[in-house]
Amino acid sequence: MSERPRLTVLSGPSGVGKSTVVAHMRKMHPEVWLSVSATTRHPRPGERDGVQYHFVDNDQFDKLIANGELLEWAVFAGNRYGTPRQAVQDRLDRGEPVLLEIDLQGARQVRESMPEAQLVFLAPPSWDELVRRLTGRGTEPQHVIDQRLDAAKVELAAETEFDTTLVNTSVEQVAAELLALLGVV
Ligand code: ADP
Ligand code: 5GP
């Protein structure tokens, strides 16, 4: 009996450590494939086009939507983000696991269009620790941090919509738990 290839969504409030956990996991297991989203957000120092994101302008994002090229998309803290459909479909067609790191609105859209997807929520050990991490990262001005913390309250309230919650206390432990959910180890 062959199991249907699985799509896994990792969501959680900004600053909880999603990118850190995924980066750690891929250092140990480079074969884990993560979808590269398109975004209208400007690159942070060190981010490269085509690696962390496909950085596009508003017109390019409009075209992606109009051409039906996005599996899902959302506005988050003033910028648009979306998952390119084709690359995900190609992987699933080949029977390979797919990981999306997207926000709550995107996770809800995936649940609608692909009910077999597994939804994983990454939670902070506490609210104060989330604020510390988001502020400590030092990548956003205070008004953007405030916007992201407002969004975080909504995201934390939606935790029960997810199939599994992982609490990001230890990056190593959460990465191992996520690998197990992906069926890699
Ligand atoms: P996200 O991708 O969810 O927005 P990041 O991966 O950028 O979050 O992490 C936000 C900040 O928190 C970074 O400075 C990162 O180093 C730190 N961080 C991530 N996970 C942990 C952890 N388990 N313990 C302490 N700090 C963490
Ligand atoms: P950041 O700007 O910190 O990289 O990402 C902000 C938020 O956008 C995070 O919650 C991240 O998971 C989410 N995000 C990244 N890519 C996508 C995407 O393709 N679709 C959706 N819906 N959210 C995304």
CSV table of N, CA, C and O and ligand atoms in Angstrom, one decimal, residues 10-14 18-19 37-38 41 44 47 53 72-74 76 81-84 101-107 109 137 140 148 155, ligand 2:
chain,number,residue,atom,x,y,z
A,10,LEU,N,4.3,24.4,8.2
A,10,LEU,CA,4.8,24.9,9.4
A,10,LEU,C,4.4,26.3,9.6
A,10,LEU,O,4.8,27.2,8.7
A,11,SER,N,3.6,26.6,10.6
A,11,SER,CA,3.2,28.0,10.9
A,11,SER,C,3.5,28.3,12.3
A,11,SER,O,3.8,27.5,13.2
A,12,GLY,N,3.4,29.6,12.6
A,12,GLY,CA,3.6,30.1,14.0
A,12,GLY,C,4.0,31.5,14.0
A,12,GLY,O,4.3,32.0,12.9
A,13,PRO,N,3.8,32.2,15.1
A,13,PRO,CA,4.0,33.7,15.1
A,13,PRO,C,5.4,34.1,14.7
A,13,PRO,O,6.4,33.3,14.9
A,14,SER,N,5.5,35.2,14.1
A,14,SER,CA,6.8,35.8,13.7
A,14,SER,C,7.7,35.9,14.9
A,14,SER,O,7.3,36.3,15.9
A,18,LYS,N,10.8,29.7,13.4
A,18,LYS,CA,10.5,28.8,12.3
A,18,LYS,C,11.7,28.7,11.3
A,18,LYS,O,12.1,27.6,11.0
A,19,SER,N,12.3,29.8,10.9
A,19,SER,CA,13.4,29.7,10.0
A,19,SER,C,14.6,29.1,10.7
A,19,SER,O,15.3,28.3,10.0
A,37,SER,N,9.0,30.8,-1.2
A,37,SER,CA,7.9,31.7,-1.4
A,37,SER,C,8.3,32.9,-2.2
A,37,SER,O,9.4,33.3,-2.2
A,38,ALA,N,7.3,33.5,-2.8
A,38,ALA,CA,7.5,34.9,-3.4
A,38,ALA,C,7.0,35.9,-2.4
A,38,ALA,O,6.0,35.6,-1.7
A,41,ARG,N,8.1,41.7,0.3
A,41,ARG,CA,9.0,42.3,1.4
A,41,ARG,C,10.4,42.5,0.8
A,41,ARG,O,10.9,41.7,0.0
A,44,ARG,N,16.2,41.1,3.9
A,44,ARG,CA,16.9,41.5,5.1
A,44,ARG,C,18.4,41.3,4.8
A,44,ARG,O,18.7,40.5,3.8
A,47,GLU,N,19.9,38.0,3.2
A,47,GLU,CA,18.9,37.2,2.4
A,47,GLU,C,19.2,37.4,0.9
A,47,GLU,O,19.6,38.5,0.4
A,53,TYR,N,13.7,33.7,-0.3
A,53,TYR,CA,12.5,34.1,-1.0
A,53,TYR,C,12.8,34.4,-2.5
A,53,TYR,O,13.9,34.7,-2.8
A,72,GLU,N,-1.3,29.4,-2.6
A,72,GLU,CA,-2.0,30.2,-1.6
A,72,GLU,C,-1.2,31.5,-1.5
A,72,GLU,O,0.0,31.6,-1.9
A,73,TRP,N,-1.8,32.6,-1.0
A,73,TRP,CA,-1.1,33.8,-0.7
A,73,TRP,C,-1.8,34.6,0.3
A,73,TRP,O,-3.0,34.4,0.6
A,74,ALA,N,-1.1,35.5,1.0
A,74,ALA,CA,-1.7,36.3,2.1
A,74,ALA,C,-0.9,37.6,2.2
A,74,ALA,O,0.3,37.7,1.8
A,76,PHE,N,0.8,39.8,5.0
A,76,PHE,CA,1.2,39.7,6.4
A,76,PHE,C,2.1,41.0,6.7
A,76,PHE,O,3.0,41.3,6.0
A,81,TYR,N,2.9,37.6,0.5
A,81,TYR,CA,3.7,36.4,0.5
A,81,TYR,C,2.8,35.3,-0.2
A,81,TYR,O,1.6,35.2,0.1
A,82,GLY,N,3.5,34.5,-1.0
A,82,GLY,CA,2.7,33.4,-1.7
A,82,GLY,C,3.6,32.2,-2.1
A,82,GLY,O,4.8,32.3,-2.3
A,83,THR,N,2.9,31.0,-2.1
A,83,THR,CA,3.7,29.8,-2.5
A,83,THR,C,3.5,29.5,-3.9
A,83,THR,O,2.4,29.3,-4.4
A,84,PRO,N,4.6,29.4,-4.7
A,84,PRO,CA,4.5,29.0,-6.1
A,84,PRO,C,4.0,27.6,-6.2
A,84,PRO,O,4.5,26.7,-5.5
A,101,GLU,N,6.6,26.9,4.9
A,101,GLU,CA,6.7,27.7,6.1
A,101,GLU,C,5.9,29.0,5.8
A,101,GLU,O,6.4,29.9,5.1
A,102,ILE,N,4.6,29.0,6.2
A,102,ILE,CA,3.7,30.1,5.8
A,102,ILE,C,2.9,30.5,7.0
A,102,ILE,O,2.9,29.9,8.1
A,103,ASP,N,2.2,31.6,6.8
A,103,ASP,CA,1.4,32.2,8.0
A,103,ASP,C,0.0,31.5,8.1
A,103,ASP,O,-0.3,30.6,7.3
A,104,LEU,N,-0.7,31.9,9.1
A,104,LEU,CA,-2.0,31.2,9.5
A,104,LEU,C,-3.0,31.3,8.3
A,104,LEU,O,-3.7,30.3,8.0
A,105,GLN,N,-3.1,32.5,7.7
A,105,GLN,CA,-4.0,32.6,6.6
A,105,GLN,C,-3.7,31.7,5.4
A,105,GLN,O,-4.6,31.0,4.8
A,106,GLY,N,-2.4,31.5,5.2
A,106,GLY,CA,-2.0,30.5,4.1
A,106,GLY,C,-2.3,29.1,4.6
A,106,GLY,O,-2.7,28.3,3.8
A,107,ALA,N,-2.0,28.8,5.8
A,107,ALA,CA,-2.3,27.5,6.3
A,107,ALA,C,-3.8,27.1,6.2
A,107,ALA,O,-4.1,26.0,5.8
A,109,GLN,N,-5.8,28.3,3.9
A,109,GLN,CA,-6.1,28.1,2.5
A,109,GLN,C,-5.6,26.7,2.0
A,109,GLN,O,-6.3,26.0,1.3
A,137,ARG,N,16.0,39.8,17.4
A,137,ARG,CA,16.5,39.5,16.0
A,137,ARG,C,17.0,40.7,15.4
A,137,ARG,O,17.9,40.7,14.5
A,140,GLU,N,13.7,44.3,12.3
A,140,GLU,CA,12.5,45.1,12.0
A,140,GLU,C,12.5,46.4,12.9
A,140,GLU,O,12.8,46.3,14.1
A,148,ARG,N,3.7,42.8,13.9
A,148,ARG,CA,3.9,41.4,13.9
A,148,ARG,C,3.4,40.8,15.3
A,148,ARG,O,2.9,39.7,15.3
A,155,GLU,N,-2.5,34.6,15.7
A,155,GLU,CA,-2.0,33.2,15.3
A,155,GLU,C,-2.0,32.3,16.6
A,155,GLU,O,-2.4,31.1,16.4
B,2,5GP,P1,9.1,37.0,7.3
B,2,5GP,O1,8.8,38.4,6.7
B,2,5GP,O2,9.4,37.1,8.8
B,2,5GP,O3,10.1,36.2,6.5
B,2,5GP,O4,7.7,36.2,7.2
B,2,5GP,C1,6.5,36.8,7.7
B,2,5GP,C2,5.4,35.7,7.7
B,2,5GP,O5,5.1,35.3,6.4
B,2,5GP,C3,5.8,34.4,8.4
B,2,5GP,O6,4.7,34.0,9.3
B,2,5GP,C4,6.0,33.4,7.3
B,2,5GP,O7,5.7,32.1,7.7
B,2,5GP,C5,5.0,33.9,6.3
B,2,5GP,N1,5.2,33.5,5.0
B,2,5GP,C6,6.3,33.3,4.3
B,2,5GP,N2,6.1,32.8,3.1
B,2,5GP,C7,4.8,32.7,3.0
B,2,5GP,C8,3.9,32.3,1.9
B,2,5GP,O8,4.3,31.9,0.8
B,2,5GP,N3,2.6,32.3,2.1
B,2,5GP,C9,2.0,32.8,3.3
B,2,5GP,N4,0.7,32.8,3.5
B,2,5GP,N5,2.8,33.2,4.3
B,2,5GP,C10,4.2,33.2,4.2
